[in-house]
Coordinates of C-alpha atoms in Angstrom, one line a residue:
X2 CA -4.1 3.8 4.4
X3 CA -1.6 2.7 1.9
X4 CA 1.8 1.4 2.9
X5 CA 4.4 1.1 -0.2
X6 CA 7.6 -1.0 0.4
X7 CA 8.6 -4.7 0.3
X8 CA 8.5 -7.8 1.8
X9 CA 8.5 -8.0 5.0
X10 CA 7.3 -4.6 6.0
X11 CA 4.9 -4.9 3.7
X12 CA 3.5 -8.6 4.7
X13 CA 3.4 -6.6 8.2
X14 CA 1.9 -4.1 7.6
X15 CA -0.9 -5.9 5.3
X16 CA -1.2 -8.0 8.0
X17 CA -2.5 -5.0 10.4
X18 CA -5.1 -4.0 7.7
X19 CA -3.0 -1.7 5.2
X20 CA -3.3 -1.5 1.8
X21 CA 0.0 -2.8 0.7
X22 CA 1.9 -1.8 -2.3
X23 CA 5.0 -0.4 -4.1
X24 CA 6.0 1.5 -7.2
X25 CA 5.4 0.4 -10.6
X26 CA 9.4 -0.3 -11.5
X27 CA 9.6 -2.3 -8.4
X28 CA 8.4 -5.4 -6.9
X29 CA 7.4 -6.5 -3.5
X30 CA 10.5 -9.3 -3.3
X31 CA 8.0 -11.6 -2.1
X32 CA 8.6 -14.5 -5.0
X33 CA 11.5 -15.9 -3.0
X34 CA 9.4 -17.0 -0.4
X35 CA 7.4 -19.9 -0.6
X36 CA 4.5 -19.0 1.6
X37 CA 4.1 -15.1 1.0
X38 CA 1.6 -13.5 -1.4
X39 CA 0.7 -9.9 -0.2
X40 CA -1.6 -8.2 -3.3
X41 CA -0.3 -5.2 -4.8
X42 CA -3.0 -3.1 -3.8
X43 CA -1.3 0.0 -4.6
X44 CA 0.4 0.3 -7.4
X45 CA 2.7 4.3 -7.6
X46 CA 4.1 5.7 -10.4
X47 CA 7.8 6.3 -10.7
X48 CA 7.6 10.1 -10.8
X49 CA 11.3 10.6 -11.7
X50 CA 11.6 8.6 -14.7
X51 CA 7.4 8.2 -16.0
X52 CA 6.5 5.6 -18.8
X53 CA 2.6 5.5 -19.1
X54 CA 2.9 2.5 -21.5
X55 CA 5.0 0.4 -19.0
X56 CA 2.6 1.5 -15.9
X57 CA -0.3 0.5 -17.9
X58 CA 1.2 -2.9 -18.5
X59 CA 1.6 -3.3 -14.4
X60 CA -2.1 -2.4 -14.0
X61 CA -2.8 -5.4 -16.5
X62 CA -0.5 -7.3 -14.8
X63 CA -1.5 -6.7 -11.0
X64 CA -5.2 -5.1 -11.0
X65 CA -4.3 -2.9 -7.8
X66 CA -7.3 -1.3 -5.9
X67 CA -5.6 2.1 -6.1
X68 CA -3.3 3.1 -9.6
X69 CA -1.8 6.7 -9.5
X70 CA -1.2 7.0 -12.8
X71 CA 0.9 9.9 -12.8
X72 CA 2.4 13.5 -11.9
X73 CA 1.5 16.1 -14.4
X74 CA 2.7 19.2 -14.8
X75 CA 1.5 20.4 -17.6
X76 CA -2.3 20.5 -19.2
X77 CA -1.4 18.3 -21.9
X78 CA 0.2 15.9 -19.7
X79 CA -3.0 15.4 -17.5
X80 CA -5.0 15.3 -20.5
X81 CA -2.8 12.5 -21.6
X82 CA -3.4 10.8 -17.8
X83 CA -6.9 11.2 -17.5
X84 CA -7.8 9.6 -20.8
X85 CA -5.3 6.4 -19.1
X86 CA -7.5 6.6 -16.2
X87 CA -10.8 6.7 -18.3
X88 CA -9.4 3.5 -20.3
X89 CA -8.3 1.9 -16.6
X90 CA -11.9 2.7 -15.5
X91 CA -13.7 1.2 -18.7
X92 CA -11.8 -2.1 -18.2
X93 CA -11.2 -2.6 -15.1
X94 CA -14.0 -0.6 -12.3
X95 CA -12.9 -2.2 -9.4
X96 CA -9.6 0.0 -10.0
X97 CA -9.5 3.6 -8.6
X98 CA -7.3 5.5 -10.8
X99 CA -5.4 9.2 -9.4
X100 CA -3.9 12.1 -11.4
X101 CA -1.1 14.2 -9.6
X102 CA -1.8 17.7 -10.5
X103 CA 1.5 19.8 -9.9
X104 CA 0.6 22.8 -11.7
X105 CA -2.8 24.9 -12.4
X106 CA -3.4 24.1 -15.8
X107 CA -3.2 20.6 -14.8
X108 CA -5.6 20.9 -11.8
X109 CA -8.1 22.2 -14.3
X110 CA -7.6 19.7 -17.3
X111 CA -8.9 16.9 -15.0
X112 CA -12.5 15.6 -14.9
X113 CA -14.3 16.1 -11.6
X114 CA -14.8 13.0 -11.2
X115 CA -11.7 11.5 -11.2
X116 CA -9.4 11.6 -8.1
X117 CA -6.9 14.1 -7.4
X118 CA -3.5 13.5 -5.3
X119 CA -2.1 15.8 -2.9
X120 CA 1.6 15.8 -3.2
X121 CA 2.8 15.8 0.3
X122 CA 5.7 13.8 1.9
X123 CA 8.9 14.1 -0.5
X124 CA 6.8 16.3 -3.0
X125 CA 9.4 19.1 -4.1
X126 CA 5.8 22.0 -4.7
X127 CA 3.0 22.5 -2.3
X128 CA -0.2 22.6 -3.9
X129 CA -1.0 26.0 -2.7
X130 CA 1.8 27.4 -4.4
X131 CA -0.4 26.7 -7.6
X132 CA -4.2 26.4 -6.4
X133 CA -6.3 27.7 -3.8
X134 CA -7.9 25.3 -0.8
X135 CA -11.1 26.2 -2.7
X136 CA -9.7 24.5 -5.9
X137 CA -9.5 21.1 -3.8
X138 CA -13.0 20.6 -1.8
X139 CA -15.7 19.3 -3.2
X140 CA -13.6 16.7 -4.9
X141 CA -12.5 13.6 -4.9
X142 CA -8.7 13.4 -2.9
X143 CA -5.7 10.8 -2.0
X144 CA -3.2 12.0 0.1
X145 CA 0.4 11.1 -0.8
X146 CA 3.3 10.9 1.4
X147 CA 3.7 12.4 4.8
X148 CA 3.7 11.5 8.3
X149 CA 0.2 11.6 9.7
X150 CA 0.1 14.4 11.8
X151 CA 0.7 16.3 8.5
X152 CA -1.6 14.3 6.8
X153 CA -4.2 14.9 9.4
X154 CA -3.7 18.3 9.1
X155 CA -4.5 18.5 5.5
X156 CA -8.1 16.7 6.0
X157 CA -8.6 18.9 8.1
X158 CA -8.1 21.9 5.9
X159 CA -9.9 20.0 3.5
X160 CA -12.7 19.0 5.0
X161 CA -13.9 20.9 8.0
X162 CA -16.6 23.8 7.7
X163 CA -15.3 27.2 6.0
X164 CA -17.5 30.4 6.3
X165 CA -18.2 30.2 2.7
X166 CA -19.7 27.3 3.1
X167 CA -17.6 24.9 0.5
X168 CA -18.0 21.8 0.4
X169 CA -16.1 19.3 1.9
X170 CA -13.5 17.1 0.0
X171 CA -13.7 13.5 -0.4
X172 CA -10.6 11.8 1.5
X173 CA -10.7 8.6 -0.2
X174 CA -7.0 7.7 0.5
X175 CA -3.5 7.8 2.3
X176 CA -0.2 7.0 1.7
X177 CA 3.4 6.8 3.0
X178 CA 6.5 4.7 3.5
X179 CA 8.7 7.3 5.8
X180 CA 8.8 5.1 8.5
X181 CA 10.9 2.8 6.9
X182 CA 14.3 5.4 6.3
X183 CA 13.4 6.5 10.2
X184 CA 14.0 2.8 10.5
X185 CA 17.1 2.6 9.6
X186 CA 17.9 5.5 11.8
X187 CA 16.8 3.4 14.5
X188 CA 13.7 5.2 14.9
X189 CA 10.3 4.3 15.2
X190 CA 7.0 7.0 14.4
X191 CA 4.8 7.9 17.0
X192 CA 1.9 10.8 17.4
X193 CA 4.1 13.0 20.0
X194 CA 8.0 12.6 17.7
X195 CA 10.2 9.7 16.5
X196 CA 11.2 7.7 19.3
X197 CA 14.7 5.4 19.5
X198 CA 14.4 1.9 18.9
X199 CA 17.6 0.5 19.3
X200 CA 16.4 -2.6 20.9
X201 CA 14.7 -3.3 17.8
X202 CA 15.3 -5.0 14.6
X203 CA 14.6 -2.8 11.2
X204 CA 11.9 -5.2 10.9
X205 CA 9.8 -4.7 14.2
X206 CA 10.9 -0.7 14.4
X207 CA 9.1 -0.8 11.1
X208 CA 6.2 -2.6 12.8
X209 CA 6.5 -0.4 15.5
X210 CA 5.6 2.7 13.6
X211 CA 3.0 0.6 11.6
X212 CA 0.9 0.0 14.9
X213 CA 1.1 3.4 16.0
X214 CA -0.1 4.8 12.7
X215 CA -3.1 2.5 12.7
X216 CA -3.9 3.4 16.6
X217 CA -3.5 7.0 15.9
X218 CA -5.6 6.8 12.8
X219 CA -8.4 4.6 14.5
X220 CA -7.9 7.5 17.8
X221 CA -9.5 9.7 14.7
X222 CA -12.7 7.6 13.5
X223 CA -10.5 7.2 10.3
X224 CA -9.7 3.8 9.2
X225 CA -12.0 1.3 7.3
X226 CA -14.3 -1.3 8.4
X227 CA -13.4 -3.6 6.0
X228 CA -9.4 -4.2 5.8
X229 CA -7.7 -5.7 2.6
X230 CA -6.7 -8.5 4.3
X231 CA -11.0 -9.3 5.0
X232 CA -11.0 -9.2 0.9
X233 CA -8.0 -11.0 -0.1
X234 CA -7.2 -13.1 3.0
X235 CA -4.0 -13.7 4.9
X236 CA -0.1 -13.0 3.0
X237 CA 1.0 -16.0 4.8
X238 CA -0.6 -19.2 5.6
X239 CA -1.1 -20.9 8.9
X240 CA -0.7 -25.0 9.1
X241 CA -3.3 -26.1 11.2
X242 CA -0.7 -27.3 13.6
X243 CA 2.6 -25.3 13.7
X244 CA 4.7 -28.4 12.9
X245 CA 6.6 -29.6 9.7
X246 CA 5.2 -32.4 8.4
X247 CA 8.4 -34.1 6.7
X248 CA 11.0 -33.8 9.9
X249 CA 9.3 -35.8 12.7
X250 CA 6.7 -33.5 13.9
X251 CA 9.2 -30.6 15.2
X252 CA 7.9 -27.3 15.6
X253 CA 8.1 -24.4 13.3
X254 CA 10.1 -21.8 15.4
X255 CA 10.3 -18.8 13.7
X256 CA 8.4 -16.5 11.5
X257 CA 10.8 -16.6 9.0
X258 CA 10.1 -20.7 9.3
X259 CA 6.3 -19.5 8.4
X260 CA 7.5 -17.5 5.5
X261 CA 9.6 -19.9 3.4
X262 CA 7.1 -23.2 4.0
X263 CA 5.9 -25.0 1.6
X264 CA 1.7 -25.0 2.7
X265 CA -0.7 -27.4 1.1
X266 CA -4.3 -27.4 1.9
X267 CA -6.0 -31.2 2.0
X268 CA -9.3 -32.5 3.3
X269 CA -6.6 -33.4 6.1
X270 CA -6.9 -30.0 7.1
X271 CA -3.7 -26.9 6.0
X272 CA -0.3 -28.5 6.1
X273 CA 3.5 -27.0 6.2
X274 CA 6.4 -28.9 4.5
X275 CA 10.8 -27.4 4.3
X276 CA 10.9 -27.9 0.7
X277 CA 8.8 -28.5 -2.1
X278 CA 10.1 -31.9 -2.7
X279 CA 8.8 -33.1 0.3
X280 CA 5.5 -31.7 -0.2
X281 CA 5.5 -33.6 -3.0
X282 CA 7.3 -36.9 -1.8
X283 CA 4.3 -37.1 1.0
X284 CA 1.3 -36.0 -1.0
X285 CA 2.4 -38.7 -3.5
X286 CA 3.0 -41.6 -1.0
X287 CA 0.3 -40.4 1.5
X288 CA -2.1 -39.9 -1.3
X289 CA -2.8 -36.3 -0.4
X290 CA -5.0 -33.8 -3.3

C-alpha cells in the first residue's frame, strides 16, 4: 500500500510499513529536518500538467520501487509510455514501472506484461466506461486512489472466480492520500465512515486513518510480509539513549526533538546532538569517527 504526501504524514505512515511517496513535481519536505530520510518509494506522475522528460529525470534521481509513468489517453501516447517503461526496466529492474490507460486504444497498445493502473479515487472516467472487466484479469494491476472499501471492492471484481472461468488479475499495488483532506476536515478514515477527530492534531488524525487502513487491510490477508521500512530501515534515527549529548544530559522531549537532531553513529554506540556544530565541536574534542 502506497501512501503519497509529505513529511510528516509520510515519515508516519512509512513508519507503519507503507510505501511512502509523492508526485514527481513535488517533494517530500523532509530536507529541513536533520534526522528524517523517508525513500521515495513511490514516485506519481503529475497527470494535469505531464512532462515524460522531467519524470524520467526524478526516476534517475530517486530510483522509487513503483514509477507510474503516466495517463494515456490516446494509443500513441501509451505507445510513447510503454517504450519509457521498457527503457526504466532495461536500466533500472528493481523499478516497477505503470501505464494509466484512460481510453481503449490505450488499454490495447500496452504490453501484457507491463502493469496497468486502475484510475480510481479523483479519476474524472471509470474504466468500464471504456473496457470490459474481461479486458483487466489476467494482468498485471495497481490500484490508484480511493478509500479502501472501494479499493477492496475492485479486487474483488478483479480477482474472484467468474463463470467463464477468467483468470484472475494480479493486484500488485495500492494507493491513496484521501485521508489527509478528511484530515483537515477533522476527520479520521475508518472501515464503517469517517469518524470526528477533533481531539486530534492534523498530524495524528492523519495517523489515525493510517492505522486503520493497515488493520483493515491486514483484517483481509492483504498486506506484505516484508515492509519498506525491513528494506530501507527506519526515516528517523534513535540515539541509544534519548538524551542530547551537548546540553548536560537532558532528555529529548518530543518527537519533533527526534526529527530535527543531529544523529551520529560511533563505536560509542548512536548519538543525538541540537545543532550540527555541536556534533562537530564534541566529535572533534571527544575524538569521535
Amino acid at each position: 500500500m502506497a501512501f503519497t504526501s509529505r513529511h510528516p504524514f509520510t515519515t508516519d505512515a512509512y513508519e507503519l510499513g507503507y510505501l511512502v511517496g509523492m508526485r514527481e513535481d513535488k517533494t517530500l519536505q523532509q530536507s529541513s529536518w536533520a534526522n528524517v530520510a523517508a525513500p521515495v518509494g513511490f514516485l506519481d506522475n503529475d497527470f494535469r500538467d505531464p512532462d515524460l522528460d522531467r519524470y524520467l529525470e526524478r526516476v534517475d534521481r530517486y530510483h522509487p520501487d513503483v514509477a507510474v509513468v503516466g495517463d494515456a489517453t490516446t494509443y500513441d501516447e501509451a505507445e510513447r509510455y510503454q517504450q519509457a517503461a521498457n527503457n526504466i526496466r532495461d536500466i533500472y529492474s528493481e523499478v516497477e514501472p505503470v501505464i494509466v490507460p484512460k481510453c481503449r486504444d490505450a488499454l490495447e497498445a500496452i504490453e501484457q506484461d507491463t502493469v496497468i493502473g486502475w484510475p480510481n479515487g479523483y479519476a474524472n472516467i471509470d474504466p468500464l466506461d471504456y473496457s470490459s472487466i474481461r479486458d483487466w484479469r489476467g494482468r498485471r494491476v495497481h490500484i490508484l486512489g480511493g478509500s479502501p472499501t472501494d479499493q477492496y471492492d475492485i479486487v474483488q471484481l478483479l480477482t474472484q472466480p467468474t463463470l467463464t472461468n477468467d483468470d484472475p488479475a494480479d493486484i500488485i499495488g495500492l494507493d491513496g492520500n484521501g485521508v489527509l483532506k478528511a484530515a483537515y476536515f477533522g476527520e479520521y478514515w475508518t472501515p464503517t465512515g469517517y469518524e470526528r477527530a477533533d481531539h486530534l492534531s492534523i498530524r495524528d488524525t492523519v495517523r489515525r486513518s493510517l492505522e486503520e487502513m493497515k488493520e483493515f487491510w491486514e483484517g483481509h490477508g492483504i498486506w506484505p510480509d516484508e515492509e519498506p521500512i525491513d528494506r530501507y530501515g527506519p526515516a528517523v534515527k534513535e540515539p541509544d539513549e534519548p538524551i542530547w549529548m551537548d546540553d548536560g544530559g537532558d532528555p529529548l522531549v518530543s518527537r519533533g526533538d527526534l526529527e530535527a537532531a543531529y544523529i551520529g553513529e560511533y563505536e560509542q554506540g548512536t548519538m543525538a546532538f541540537q545543532s550540527e556544530a555541536a556534533k562537530k565541536y564534541i566529535e572533534f574534542h571527544e575524538g569521535w569517527r
